[in-house]
Amino acid sequence: MALGLLWLGLVLLGVLQTQALDSTPNLIPAPPLRRVPLQPDFQNFQGKWYVLGLAGNEFNKEKHRQFKIYATTYELNDDNSYNVTSTLAWNQTCDHWLRIFIPTSRRGQYTLGNIERYTGIQRYVLRVAATDYTQFAMLFFKKIYRNQEYFKITLYGRTKELTPKLKENFISFAKSLGLTDHHIIFPIHQCMDK
Ligand SMILES: *[C@@H]1O[C@H](CO)[C@@H](O)[C@H](O)[C@H]1NC(C)=O
Ligand SMILES: *[C@@H]1O[C@H](CO)[C@@H](O)[C@H](O)[C@H]1NC(C)=O
């Protein structure tokens, strides 16, 4: 379990264990940003999202089968940056993980604040690919970590319910970026869910 939390923390940070890197030497190349959709006229969503789907060139469906649904909250600052807090249930308590997303000149596209604190991360960009604000959002993340390029996408839901349509759209999105079923995971509910 301790390793599970470590892994999750690293994924949230966008950093992987060296061990995992060694076992995935042939990464699917990250798509250029121009090939990734951007939500037109993004209107700064806020509040809590549940992470219902994850996919990326560092994900492995078999290895990450036990991955649990967790929540991520977006709080808008006055300068249009976001405080993004992920909450993970862990050992009967909740752990919080905060990072800051800084807006870029493209609406809906952000970089990671305080990037110098994250050892090994040379570049980090994310964009809101699509959202309807009230039910779902799909985000794209790309980073360069120790000269390797990683990318991932996340499916957010306002509730913990993963509808077949959301699931299907997310799978299509993942595949449009060159990923396969093998790279897509749908986190499971936790036994302690209320
Ligand atoms: C975001 O985080 C900073 C630093 O922890 C804090 O000072 C600020 O009040 C937070 N902003 C919001 C909108 O919660
Ligand atoms: C879980 O929490 C309890 C009580 O806070 C603590 O005594 C125990 O060491 C923790 N276990 C782990 C694996 O962190």
PDB file of C-alpha atoms and ligand atoms in Angstrom:
ATOM      1  CA  MET A   1       0.000   0.000   0.000  1.00  0.00           C
ATOM      2  CA  ALA A   2       2.821   2.402   0.802  1.00  0.00           C
ATOM      3  CA  LEU A   3       4.149   1.816  -2.684  1.00  0.00           C
ATOM      4  CA  GLY A   4       0.686   2.433  -4.101  1.00  0.00           C
ATOM      5  CA  LEU A   5       0.545   5.853  -2.497  1.00  0.00           C
ATOM      6  CA  LEU A   6       4.046   6.664  -3.591  1.00  0.00           C
ATOM      7  CA  TRP A   7       3.189   5.691  -7.119  1.00  0.00           C
ATOM      8  CA  LEU A   8       0.047   7.762  -7.107  1.00  0.00           C
ATOM      9  CA  GLY A   9       1.904  10.752  -5.723  1.00  0.00           C
ATOM     10  CA  LEU A  10       4.495  10.414  -8.411  1.00  0.00           C
ATOM     11  CA  VAL A  11       1.895  10.131 -11.109  1.00  0.00           C
ATOM     12  CA  LEU A  12       0.138  13.220  -9.825  1.00  0.00           C
ATOM     13  CA  LEU A  13       3.416  15.006  -9.815  1.00  0.00           C
ATOM     14  CA  GLY A  14       4.171  13.625 -13.183  1.00  0.00           C
ATOM     15  CA  VAL A  15       7.197  11.766 -11.994  1.00  0.00           C
ATOM     16  CA  LEU A  16       7.721   8.063 -12.202  1.00  0.00           C
ATOM     17  CA  GLN A  17       9.905   5.655 -10.351  1.00  0.00           C
ATOM     18  CA  THR A  18      13.070   4.779 -12.193  1.00  0.00           C
ATOM     19  CA  GLN A  19      12.022   1.176 -11.987  1.00  0.00           C
ATOM     20  CA  ALA A  20       8.885   1.838 -13.977  1.00  0.00           C
ATOM     21  CA  LEU A  21      10.903   3.762 -16.512  1.00  0.00           C
ATOM     22  CA  ASP A  22      13.233   0.870 -17.032  1.00  0.00           C
ATOM     23  CA  SER A  23      10.364  -1.453 -17.761  1.00  0.00           C
ATOM     24  CA  THR A  24       8.844   0.831 -20.390  1.00  0.00           C
ATOM     25  CA  PRO A  25      11.695   1.735 -22.680  1.00  0.00           C
ATOM     26  CA  ASN A  26       9.619   2.089 -25.838  1.00  0.00           C
ATOM     27  CA  LEU A  27       7.192   4.852 -25.071  1.00  0.00           C
ATOM     28  CA  ILE A  28       4.561   5.895 -27.540  1.00  0.00           C
ATOM     29  CA  PRO A  29       5.655   9.351 -28.675  1.00  0.00           C
ATOM     30  CA  ALA A  30       3.699  12.274 -27.300  1.00  0.00           C
ATOM     31  CA  PRO A  31       1.577  14.018 -29.922  1.00  0.00           C
ATOM     32  CA  PRO A  32       2.439  17.594 -30.833  1.00  0.00           C
ATOM     33  CA  LEU A  33       0.128  20.064 -29.109  1.00  0.00           C
ATOM     34  CA  ARG A  34      -1.356  21.146 -32.410  1.00  0.00           C
ATOM     35  CA  ARG A  35      -2.865  17.662 -32.693  1.00  0.00           C
ATOM     36  CA  VAL A  36      -4.573  17.897 -29.306  1.00  0.00           C
ATOM     37  CA  PRO A  37      -8.024  19.497 -29.125  1.00  0.00           C
ATOM     38  CA  LEU A  38      -8.499  22.625 -27.041  1.00  0.00           C
ATOM     39  CA  GLN A  39     -11.845  23.525 -25.533  1.00  0.00           C
ATOM     40  CA  PRO A  40     -12.937  26.628 -27.482  1.00  0.00           C
ATOM     41  CA  ASP A  41     -13.390  29.728 -25.344  1.00  0.00           C
ATOM     42  CA  PHE A  42     -12.640  27.904 -22.097  1.00  0.00           C
ATOM     43  CA  GLN A  43     -14.609  29.444 -19.218  1.00  0.00           C
ATOM     44  CA  ASN A  44     -12.504  28.582 -16.162  1.00  0.00           C
ATOM     45  CA  PHE A  45     -14.297  25.690 -14.503  1.00  0.00           C
ATOM     46  CA  GLN A  46     -13.978  25.392 -10.756  1.00  0.00           C
ATOM     47  CA  GLY A  47     -14.716  23.011  -7.934  1.00  0.00           C
ATOM     48  CA  LYS A  48     -14.453  19.304  -7.469  1.00  0.00           C
ATOM     49  CA  TRP A  49     -13.941  16.658 -10.121  1.00  0.00           C
ATOM     50  CA  TYR A  50     -13.584  12.894  -9.753  1.00  0.00           C
ATOM     51  CA  VAL A  51     -10.898  11.238 -11.802  1.00  0.00           C
ATOM     52  CA  LEU A  52     -12.783   8.501 -13.638  1.00  0.00           C
ATOM     53  CA  GLY A  53     -10.324   7.684 -16.393  1.00  0.00           C
ATOM     54  CA  LEU A  54      -6.582   7.915 -16.968  1.00  0.00           C
ATOM     55  CA  ALA A  55      -4.525   7.043 -19.988  1.00  0.00           C
ATOM     56  CA  GLY A  56      -1.003   7.756 -21.064  1.00  0.00           C
ATOM     57  CA  ASN A  57       2.209   6.357 -22.436  1.00  0.00           C
ATOM     58  CA  GLU A  58       3.367   5.519 -18.899  1.00  0.00           C
ATOM     59  CA  PHE A  59       0.158   3.742 -17.873  1.00  0.00           C
ATOM     60  CA  ASN A  60      -0.341   0.033 -17.849  1.00  0.00           C
ATOM     61  CA  LYS A  61      -3.810  -1.401 -17.480  1.00  0.00           C
ATOM     62  CA  GLU A  62      -2.601  -4.596 -15.828  1.00  0.00           C
ATOM     63  CA  LYS A  63      -0.220  -2.984 -13.395  1.00  0.00           C
ATOM     64  CA  HIS A  64      -2.624  -0.221 -12.366  1.00  0.00           C
ATOM     65  CA  ARG A  65      -5.731  -2.334 -12.044  1.00  0.00           C
ATOM     66  CA  GLN A  66      -6.244  -1.436  -8.373  1.00  0.00           C
ATOM     67  CA  PHE A  67      -6.092   2.285  -8.972  1.00  0.00           C
ATOM     68  CA  LYS A  68      -8.850   4.067  -7.041  1.00  0.00           C
ATOM     69  CA  ILE A  69     -11.080   6.967  -7.956  1.00  0.00           C
ATOM     70  CA  TYR A  70      -9.848  10.171  -6.350  1.00  0.00           C
ATOM     71  CA  ALA A  71     -11.011  13.771  -6.307  1.00  0.00           C
ATOM     72  CA  THR A  72      -9.284  16.845  -7.667  1.00  0.00           C
ATOM     73  CA  THR A  73     -10.450  20.343  -6.819  1.00  0.00           C
ATOM     74  CA  TYR A  74      -9.775  23.426  -8.921  1.00  0.00           C
ATOM     75  CA  GLU A  75      -9.747  26.794  -7.167  1.00  0.00           C
ATOM     76  CA  LEU A  76      -9.271  29.873  -9.282  1.00  0.00           C
ATOM     77  CA  ASN A  77      -6.939  32.579  -8.017  1.00  0.00           C
ATOM     78  CA  ASP A  78      -7.341  36.264  -8.875  1.00  0.00           C
ATOM     79  CA  ASP A  79      -4.548  36.053 -11.436  1.00  0.00           C
ATOM     80  CA  ASN A  80      -6.388  33.184 -13.211  1.00  0.00           C
ATOM     81  CA  SER A  81      -3.978  30.550 -11.968  1.00  0.00           C
ATOM     82  CA  TYR A  82      -5.438  27.474 -10.337  1.00  0.00           C
ATOM     83  CA  ASN A  83      -4.753  25.813  -7.036  1.00  0.00           C
ATOM     84  CA  VAL A  84      -5.319  22.177  -7.829  1.00  0.00           C
ATOM     85  CA  THR A  85      -5.713  19.834  -4.893  1.00  0.00           C
ATOM     86  CA  SER A  86      -6.026  16.087  -5.184  1.00  0.00           C
ATOM     87  CA  THR A  87      -7.474  14.213  -2.256  1.00  0.00           C
ATOM     88  CA  LEU A  88      -6.545  10.627  -1.714  1.00  0.00           C
ATOM     89  CA  ALA A  89      -8.041   8.388   0.919  1.00  0.00           C
ATOM     90  CA  TRP A  90      -5.184   6.710   2.651  1.00  0.00           C
ATOM     91  CA  ASN A  91      -5.036   4.718   5.845  1.00  0.00           C
ATOM     92  CA  GLN A  92      -8.392   6.061   7.084  1.00  0.00           C
ATOM     93  CA  THR A  93      -7.290   9.636   6.557  1.00  0.00           C
ATOM     94  CA  CYS A  94      -7.154  11.928   3.566  1.00  0.00           C
ATOM     95  CA  ASP A  95      -3.973  13.106   1.961  1.00  0.00           C
ATOM     96  CA  HIS A  96      -3.918  16.340   0.011  1.00  0.00           C
ATOM     97  CA  TRP A  97      -1.695  17.120  -2.884  1.00  0.00           C
ATOM     98  CA  LEU A  98      -1.449  20.709  -4.104  1.00  0.00           C
ATOM     99  CA  ARG A  99       0.005  22.106  -7.294  1.00  0.00           C
ATOM    100  CA  ILE A 100      -0.478  25.342  -9.174  1.00  0.00           C
ATOM    101  CA  PHE A 101      -1.403  25.677 -12.820  1.00  0.00           C
ATOM    102  CA  ILE A 102      -0.306  28.934 -14.437  1.00  0.00           C
ATOM    103  CA  PRO A 103      -2.254  30.221 -17.451  1.00  0.00           C
ATOM    104  CA  THR A 104      -0.476  30.719 -20.761  1.00  0.00           C
ATOM    105  CA  SER A 105      -1.371  33.030 -23.621  1.00  0.00           C
ATOM    106  CA  ARG A 106      -3.640  30.290 -24.974  1.00  0.00           C
ATOM    107  CA  ARG A 107      -6.907  30.147 -23.108  1.00  0.00           C
ATOM    108  CA  GLY A 108      -7.350  26.696 -21.568  1.00  0.00           C
ATOM    109  CA  GLN A 109      -3.642  25.903 -21.613  1.00  0.00           C
ATOM    110  CA  TYR A 110      -1.442  25.963 -18.509  1.00  0.00           C
ATOM    111  CA  THR A 111       2.021  25.264 -17.210  1.00  0.00           C
ATOM    112  CA  LEU A 112       3.053  23.933 -13.806  1.00  0.00           C
ATOM    113  CA  GLY A 113       3.893  26.553 -11.183  1.00  0.00           C
ATOM    114  CA  ASN A 114       7.103  26.229  -9.133  1.00  0.00           C
ATOM    115  CA  ILE A 115       8.420  23.744 -11.647  1.00  0.00           C
ATOM    116  CA  GLU A 116      11.907  24.038 -10.167  1.00  0.00           C
ATOM    117  CA  ARG A 117      10.635  22.207  -7.089  1.00  0.00           C
ATOM    118  CA  TYR A 118       9.904  19.091  -9.096  1.00  0.00           C
ATOM    119  CA  THR A 119      13.242  17.452  -9.616  1.00  0.00           C
ATOM    120  CA  GLY A 120      13.746  16.173 -13.123  1.00  0.00           C
ATOM    121  CA  ILE A 121      10.779  17.908 -14.737  1.00  0.00           C
ATOM    122  CA  GLN A 122      12.027  20.132 -17.512  1.00  0.00           C
ATOM    123  CA  ARG A 123       8.753  21.094 -19.098  1.00  0.00           C
ATOM    124  CA  TYR A 124       5.103  20.611 -18.189  1.00  0.00           C
ATOM    125  CA  VAL A 125       2.063  21.727 -20.095  1.00  0.00           C
ATOM    126  CA  LEU A 126      -1.589  20.871 -19.824  1.00  0.00           C
ATOM    127  CA  ARG A 127      -4.656  21.859 -21.682  1.00  0.00           C
ATOM    128  CA  VAL A 128      -8.362  21.436 -21.293  1.00  0.00           C
ATOM    129  CA  ALA A 129      -9.268  19.404 -24.347  1.00  0.00           C
ATOM    130  CA  ALA A 130     -13.026  19.423 -23.795  1.00  0.00           C
ATOM    131  CA  THR A 131     -15.526  20.135 -21.052  1.00  0.00           C
ATOM    132  CA  ASP A 132     -19.192  20.886 -20.565  1.00  0.00           C
ATOM    133  CA  TYR A 133     -18.412  22.249 -17.036  1.00  0.00           C
ATOM    134  CA  THR A 134     -21.318  20.445 -15.374  1.00  0.00           C
ATOM    135  CA  GLN A 135     -20.652  16.789 -16.148  1.00  0.00           C
ATOM    136  CA  PHE A 136     -17.262  16.016 -17.599  1.00  0.00           C
ATOM    137  CA  ALA A 137     -13.870  17.328 -18.618  1.00  0.00           C
ATOM    138  CA  MET A 138     -10.987  15.779 -20.521  1.00  0.00           C
ATOM    139  CA  LEU A 139      -7.504  17.148 -19.943  1.00  0.00           C
ATOM    140  CA  PHE A 140      -4.254  16.547 -21.746  1.00  0.00           C
ATOM    141  CA  PHE A 141      -0.877  16.687 -19.927  1.00  0.00           C
ATOM    142  CA  LYS A 142       2.573  16.549 -21.423  1.00  0.00           C
ATOM    143  CA  LYS A 143       5.874  16.718 -19.646  1.00  0.00           C
ATOM    144  CA  ILE A 144       9.526  16.246 -20.253  1.00  0.00           C
ATOM    145  CA  TYR A 145      11.092  14.358 -17.399  1.00  0.00           C
ATOM    146  CA  ARG A 146      14.787  13.586 -17.503  1.00  0.00           C
ATOM    147  CA  ASN A 147      14.787  14.123 -21.272  1.00  0.00           C
ATOM    148  CA  GLN A 148      11.900  11.696 -21.836  1.00  0.00           C
ATOM    149  CA  GLU A 149       8.561  12.887 -23.076  1.00  0.00           C
ATOM    150  CA  TYR A 150       5.452  11.608 -21.305  1.00  0.00           C
ATOM    151  CA  PHE A 151       1.835  12.396 -21.886  1.00  0.00           C
ATOM    152  CA  LYS A 152      -1.416  11.489 -20.254  1.00  0.00           C
ATOM    153  CA  ILE A 153      -5.070  12.353 -20.451  1.00  0.00           C
ATOM    154  CA  THR A 154      -7.613  12.365 -17.679  1.00  0.00           C
ATOM    155  CA  LEU A 155     -11.360  12.018 -17.654  1.00  0.00           C
ATOM    156  CA  TYR A 156     -13.050  14.063 -14.957  1.00  0.00           C
ATOM    157  CA  GLY A 157     -16.631  13.635 -13.835  1.00  0.00           C
ATOM    158  CA  ARG A 158     -18.662  15.769 -11.467  1.00  0.00           C
ATOM    159  CA  THR A 159     -19.988  12.545  -9.942  1.00  0.00           C
ATOM    160  CA  LYS A 160     -18.338   9.168  -9.503  1.00  0.00           C
ATOM    161  CA  GLU A 161     -20.550   7.653 -12.161  1.00  0.00           C
ATOM    162  CA  LEU A 162     -18.787   6.646 -15.319  1.00  0.00           C
ATOM    163  CA  THR A 163     -21.457   6.529 -18.012  1.00  0.00           C
ATOM    164  CA  PRO A 164     -20.934   4.373 -21.111  1.00  0.00           C
ATOM    165  CA  LYS A 165     -20.885   7.494 -23.268  1.00  0.00           C
ATOM    166  CA  LEU A 166     -18.160   9.195 -21.219  1.00  0.00           C
ATOM    167  CA  LYS A 167     -16.173   5.999 -21.266  1.00  0.00           C
ATOM    168  CA  GLU A 168     -16.517   5.599 -25.008  1.00  0.00           C
ATOM    169  CA  ASN A 169     -15.540   9.214 -25.702  1.00  0.00           C
ATOM    170  CA  PHE A 170     -12.523   8.903 -23.477  1.00  0.00           C
ATOM    171  CA  ILE A 171     -11.362   5.736 -25.197  1.00  0.00           C
ATOM    172  CA  SER A 172     -11.733   7.421 -28.597  1.00  0.00           C
ATOM    173  CA  PHE A 173      -9.779  10.418 -27.372  1.00  0.00           C
ATOM    174  CA  ALA A 174      -6.980   8.179 -26.069  1.00  0.00           C
ATOM    175  CA  LYS A 175      -6.820   6.253 -29.325  1.00  0.00           C
ATOM    176  CA  SER A 176      -6.769   9.443 -31.389  1.00  0.00           C
ATOM    177  CA  LEU A 177      -3.508  10.250 -29.601  1.00  0.00           C
ATOM    178  CA  GLY A 178      -1.931   6.911 -30.440  1.00  0.00           C
ATOM    179  CA  LEU A 179      -2.694   5.047 -27.195  1.00  0.00           C
ATOM    180  CA  THR A 180      -4.179   1.562 -27.040  1.00  0.00           C
ATOM    181  CA  ASP A 181      -6.552  -0.198 -24.613  1.00  0.00           C
ATOM    182  CA  HIS A 182      -3.485  -1.352 -22.765  1.00  0.00           C
ATOM    183  CA  HIS A 183      -2.754   2.263 -21.718  1.00  0.00           C
ATOM    184  CA  ILE A 184      -6.237   3.156 -20.502  1.00  0.00           C
ATOM    185  CA  ILE A 185      -7.404   2.660 -16.930  1.00  0.00           C
ATOM    186  CA  PHE A 186     -10.707   3.327 -15.260  1.00  0.00           C
ATOM    187  CA  PRO A 187     -10.114   3.715 -11.532  1.00  0.00           C
ATOM    188  CA  ILE A 188     -12.310   1.664  -9.239  1.00  0.00           C
ATOM    189  CA  HIS A 189     -14.453   2.751  -6.309  1.00  0.00           C
ATOM    190  CA  GLN A 190     -12.966   2.603  -2.861  1.00  0.00           C
ATOM    191  CA  CYS A 191     -14.509   0.390  -0.246  1.00  0.00           C
ATOM    192  CA  MET A 192     -14.694   3.388   2.101  1.00  0.00           C
ATOM    193  CA  ASP A 193     -16.789   5.423  -0.359  1.00  0.00           C
ATOM    194  CA  LYS A 194     -19.720   7.072   1.297  1.00  0.00           C
TER     195      LYS A 194
HETATM  196  C1  LIG B   1      -3.971  28.999  -3.345  1.00  0.00           C
HETATM  197  O1  LIG B   1      -2.860  28.577  -2.571  1.00  0.00           O
HETATM  198  C2  LIG B   1      -2.120  29.632  -2.014  1.00  0.00           C
HETATM  199  C3  LIG B   1      -0.901  29.031  -1.360  1.00  0.00           C
HETATM  200  O2  LIG B   1      -1.202  27.900  -0.593  1.00  0.00           O
HETATM  201  C4  LIG B   1      -3.013  30.395  -1.020  1.00  0.00           C
HETATM  202  O3  LIG B   1      -2.311  31.462  -0.466  1.00  0.00           O
HETATM  203  C5  LIG B   1      -4.248  30.915  -1.792  1.00  0.00           C
HETATM  204  O4  LIG B   1      -5.126  31.560  -0.890  1.00  0.00           O
HETATM  205  C6  LIG B   1      -4.950  29.766  -2.484  1.00  0.00           C
HETATM  206  N1  LIG B   1      -6.017  30.296  -3.321  1.00  0.00           N
HETATM  207  C7  LIG B   1      -7.287  29.905  -3.217  1.00  0.00           C
HETATM  208  C8  LIG B   1      -8.248  30.508  -4.202  1.00  0.00           C
HETATM  209  O5  LIG B   1      -7.673  29.081  -2.397  1.00  0.00           O
HETATM  210  C1  LIG B   2      -2.118   4.295   9.745  1.00  0.00           C
HETATM  211  O1  LIG B   2      -2.556   5.221  10.721  1.00  0.00           O
HETATM  212  C2  LIG B   2      -2.344   4.791  12.031  1.00  0.00           C
HETATM  213  C3  LIG B   2      -3.007   5.792  12.987  1.00  0.00           C
HETATM  214  O2  LIG B   2      -2.808   7.111  12.548  1.00  0.00           O
HETATM  215  C4  LIG B   2      -0.832   4.652  12.284  1.00  0.00           C
HETATM  216  O3  LIG B   2      -0.582   4.233  13.608  1.00  0.00           O
HETATM  217  C5  LIG B   2      -0.277   3.653  11.305  1.00  0.00           C
HETATM  218  O4  LIG B   2       1.126   3.583  11.435  1.00  0.00           O
HETATM  219  C6  LIG B   2      -0.611   4.055   9.878  1.00  0.00           C
HETATM  220  N1  LIG B   2      -0.202   2.995   8.955  1.00  0.00           N
HETATM  221  C7  LIG B   2       0.511   3.239   7.867  1.00  0.00           C
HETATM  222  C8  LIG B   2       0.823   2.064   7.016  1.00  0.00           C
HETATM  223  O5  LIG B   2       0.876   4.371   7.546  1.00  0.00           O
END
